[in-house]
Coordinates of C-alpha atoms in Angstrom, one line a residue:
M1 CA -44.4 4.8 51.6
A2 CA -43.9 4.1 55.3
L3 CA -40.9 1.9 56.1
E4 CA -42.9 -0.3 58.4
Q5 CA -45.4 -1.6 55.8
L6 CA -45.7 -2.8 52.2
L7 CA -47.7 -0.9 49.7
K8 CA -50.8 -2.9 49.0
I9 CA -51.4 -3.9 45.3
A10 CA -54.8 -3.7 43.8
V11 CA -56.1 -5.6 40.7
P12 CA -55.5 -3.2 37.8
A13 CA -58.6 -1.7 36.2
L14 CA -57.8 -2.4 32.5
P15 CA -59.6 -0.3 29.9
L16 CA -62.1 -2.0 27.5
A17 CA -60.6 -2.9 24.2
T18 CA -61.5 -1.0 21.0
L19 CA -62.8 -2.8 17.9
Q20 CA -59.8 -1.7 15.9
Y21 CA -56.2 -0.8 16.8
D22 CA -56.1 2.5 18.5
R23 CA -52.8 4.1 19.6
P24 CA -54.2 6.1 22.6
Y25 CA -56.0 2.9 23.9
Q26 CA -52.8 0.9 23.6
D27 CA -50.8 3.6 25.4
Q28 CA -53.4 3.7 28.2
L29 CA -53.4 -0.1 28.5
N30 CA -49.6 -0.2 28.6
N31 CA -49.5 2.5 31.3
V32 CA -51.9 0.7 33.5
Q33 CA -50.0 -2.6 33.2
R34 CA -46.7 -0.8 33.7
L35 CA -47.9 0.7 36.9
F36 CA -49.2 -2.6 38.2
Y37 CA -46.0 -4.5 37.4
T38 CA -43.8 -1.8 38.9
R39 CA -45.7 -1.8 42.2
F40 CA -45.7 -5.6 42.2
V41 CA -42.0 -5.9 41.6
N42 CA -41.2 -3.2 44.2
A43 CA -43.3 -5.0 46.8
F44 CA -41.8 -8.4 45.9
N45 CA -38.2 -7.0 46.1
Q46 CA -38.9 -5.6 49.6
I47 CA -39.9 -9.1 50.8
T48 CA -37.0 -10.8 49.3
G49 CA -34.5 -8.2 50.2
P50 CA -32.1 -8.4 53.3
L51 CA -34.7 -6.7 55.5
G52 CA -37.8 -8.3 54.0
G53 CA -38.7 -10.2 57.1
Q54 CA -39.9 -7.0 58.8
Y55 CA -42.9 -7.0 56.4
I56 CA -44.1 -10.5 57.0
D57 CA -46.9 -10.8 59.5
C58 CA -46.2 -14.1 61.3
P59 CA -48.5 -15.4 64.1
N60 CA -46.9 -15.2 67.5
G61 CA -47.8 -14.9 71.2
L62 CA -46.2 -14.4 74.6
F63 CA -48.0 -15.4 77.9
F64 CA -46.9 -15.4 81.5
N65 CA -48.1 -15.9 85.0
T66 CA -47.6 -13.3 87.8
W67 CA -48.9 -15.7 90.5
E68 CA -47.6 -18.8 92.3
Q69 CA -48.9 -22.0 90.9
L70 CA -49.3 -24.6 93.6
F71 CA -50.0 -28.3 93.2
A72 CA -52.5 -29.6 95.7
A73 CA -51.8 -33.3 95.2
T74 CA -49.0 -35.5 94.0
N75 CA -48.9 -37.5 90.8
T76 CA -51.9 -35.6 89.5
M77 CA -52.2 -33.7 86.2
Y78 CA -52.6 -29.9 86.5
P79 CA -52.6 -27.5 83.5
V80 CA -49.9 -24.8 83.5
V81 CA -51.7 -21.5 83.7
F82 CA -51.1 -17.9 82.6
D83 CA -52.8 -14.8 83.8
A84 CA -51.2 -12.2 81.5
T85 CA -50.7 -11.7 77.7
Y86 CA -48.0 -9.6 76.1
L87 CA -48.2 -10.6 72.4
H88 CA -51.2 -12.2 70.6
N89 CA -51.1 -12.1 66.9
A90 CA -53.3 -15.0 65.7
V91 CA -52.3 -16.8 68.9
Q92 CA -54.2 -16.4 72.1
L93 CA -55.5 -18.0 75.2
Q94 CA -58.8 -19.7 74.4
A95 CA -61.8 -17.8 75.6
G96 CA -62.6 -18.7 79.2
S97 CA -59.3 -20.6 79.7
T98 CA -56.0 -19.7 81.4
S99 CA -54.1 -22.6 80.0
K100 CA -55.2 -23.4 76.4
I101 CA -53.2 -21.6 73.8
E102 CA -55.2 -21.5 70.5
V103 CA -54.2 -20.5 67.0
T104 CA -56.3 -19.0 64.2
V105 CA -53.8 -19.7 61.4
G106 CA -52.8 -23.3 60.6
G107 CA -49.1 -24.2 60.6
V108 CA -46.1 -25.5 62.5
Y109 CA -45.5 -23.6 65.7
N110 CA -42.5 -23.4 68.0
F111 CA -43.4 -23.2 71.7
Q112 CA -40.8 -22.2 74.4
Y113 CA -41.7 -22.5 78.0
T114 CA -39.6 -21.6 81.1
G115 CA -40.9 -22.0 84.6
Q116 CA -39.4 -20.8 87.9
V117 CA -39.5 -23.8 90.3
L118 CA -39.1 -23.4 94.1
S119 CA -38.6 -26.3 96.5
D120 CA -39.8 -25.9 100.1
S121 CA -38.0 -29.0 101.4
S122 CA -34.6 -30.7 101.1
S123 CA -36.0 -34.1 100.0
A124 CA -35.6 -35.2 96.3
K125 CA -38.7 -34.4 94.3
T126 CA -39.6 -34.2 90.6
I127 CA -41.7 -32.0 88.4
Y128 CA -42.9 -33.4 85.1
L129 CA -44.0 -31.3 82.1
W130 CA -45.7 -32.6 79.0
I131 CA -47.8 -31.5 76.0
A132 CA -51.5 -32.0 75.2
R133 CA -53.1 -31.0 71.9
N134 CA -56.8 -30.4 71.9
G135 CA -57.0 -32.2 75.2
V136 CA -55.0 -35.3 74.1
D137 CA -51.6 -36.0 75.6
I138 CA -48.7 -36.2 73.0
G139 CA -46.7 -39.4 73.4
Y140 CA -43.1 -39.1 74.5
S141 CA -43.5 -35.3 75.2
T142 CA -42.6 -35.4 78.9
R143 CA -39.7 -33.6 80.5
G144 CA -38.7 -34.2 84.1
K145 CA -36.7 -32.1 86.6
T146 CA -35.6 -33.3 90.0
V147 CA -34.9 -30.8 92.8
S148 CA -33.3 -31.7 96.2
S149 CA -32.3 -28.3 97.7
N150 CA -34.6 -26.5 100.2
N151 CA -35.6 -22.9 99.3
H152 CA -33.8 -23.1 96.0
L153 CA -34.9 -21.6 92.8
T154 CA -34.3 -23.4 89.5
D155 CA -35.6 -23.2 86.0
V156 CA -37.6 -25.9 84.2
A157 CA -37.7 -25.5 80.4
W158 CA -39.5 -27.2 77.5
G159 CA -39.2 -26.2 73.9
F160 CA -41.0 -28.0 71.0
D161 CA -42.4 -27.7 67.5
I162 CA -45.9 -29.0 66.7
D163 CA -48.4 -28.8 63.9
L164 CA -51.7 -27.0 64.6
D165 CA -54.7 -26.5 62.4
V166 CA -57.1 -23.5 62.7
G167 CA -58.8 -23.6 66.1
D168 CA -56.4 -26.2 67.6
Y169 CA -54.9 -25.5 71.0
I170 CA -51.9 -26.6 73.0
E171 CA -51.9 -27.1 76.8
L172 CA -48.7 -27.6 78.9
R173 CA -49.5 -30.0 81.7
A174 CA -47.6 -30.7 84.9
S175 CA -47.4 -33.0 87.9
V176 CA -45.2 -33.3 90.9
T177 CA -44.1 -36.1 93.2
D178 CA -44.1 -33.8 96.3
T179 CA -46.4 -30.8 96.9
S180 CA -43.6 -28.8 98.4
L181 CA -42.5 -28.2 94.8
H182 CA -44.3 -25.3 93.0
L183 CA -43.9 -22.7 90.3
H184 CA -42.8 -19.5 92.0
A185 CA -43.6 -15.9 91.3
E186 CA -42.4 -12.7 93.0
P187 CA -43.4 -9.0 92.7
A188 CA -40.8 -6.4 91.7
S189 CA -38.1 -5.8 94.3
A190 CA -35.3 -3.3 93.7
P191 CA -33.2 -3.5 91.7
H192 CA -35.0 -6.2 89.6
P193 CA -38.6 -6.3 88.1
G194 CA -41.0 -9.0 89.0
I195 CA -40.4 -12.8 88.5
P196 CA -43.2 -14.7 86.6
S197 CA -43.8 -18.3 87.6
G198 CA -43.9 -19.2 84.0
V199 CA -43.4 -17.7 80.5
M200 CA -44.6 -19.2 77.2
T201 CA -43.6 -17.8 73.8
V202 CA -45.1 -19.0 70.6
N203 CA -43.9 -18.4 67.0
F204 CA -45.2 -19.6 63.6
I205 CA -42.4 -21.3 61.7
A206 CA -43.8 -23.2 58.7
P207 CA -47.0 -24.1 56.9
L208 CA -48.9 -27.3 57.8
P209 CA -47.2 -30.4 56.3
N210 CA -49.3 -32.5 54.0
P211 CA -50.0 -35.1 55.1
R212 CA -49.9 -34.2 58.7
P213 CA -47.8 -36.5 60.9
T214 CA -49.3 -38.8 63.5
P215 CA -48.1 -38.1 67.0
P216 CA -46.2 -40.9 68.8

C-alpha cells in the first residue's frame, strides 16, 4: 500500500448460507469477515495513529492577487479581489467572480487574509476590512488600519472562523478614507520573488454546528 493513501474498504461479499451446518461454508464465511475486519482495523489505526492526519482530505484553498488594487472613491465598499489560485480542494473562487470564495463542503472554516498596503501621501488615512457571507455583511466583523507615512509599506491582516453551508461564499470587503491608500503588488526583483497585493488562505476546521449560530 502506498504511504500517501488509505486502502479503500469494500463491503464484503458474504457467501449464501447453507440449509444445514457446513464446515467449509463456515470457514469461508469466517475468512471473508476476517479479511474485512483486518482491513477495517488497519485503516482505522492509520487514521488514529500519530501521522493519521496525512490521510484526511480536508477542504482548503489559497488565493492571491498579483496586481495593484486601487480604490477609486473614499468611503465606498469594494470587494477584495484575487487573480490567482494556488490551492482549491472543495474551496474555490465562484465561477465568474474574482472575490467570492465558495465552498462545496459544509463546515466551519478558518480564513486568514494578509494585504500589502501602500500609502502615497503623509496624511493619516484608514483602510477598513470586513466580512460578507452570501452578499450580507457580518456585524462587528470590521478591522481598521490607519497609515500616516508616505511611500510606506505595511500589512493589514484579518483572520476569522465562520460557518458555511454547501454553496455559501465569503467575500472580504474594503473601504478607504483616502484614495492614496491602496493594496500594492510588485513583480519579482532580485533577490526576492514577487509581492502579492493580498493573500487569502482557507482551511476546514470543524463540521457545521447544529443549530447554526446567528451572526451579530
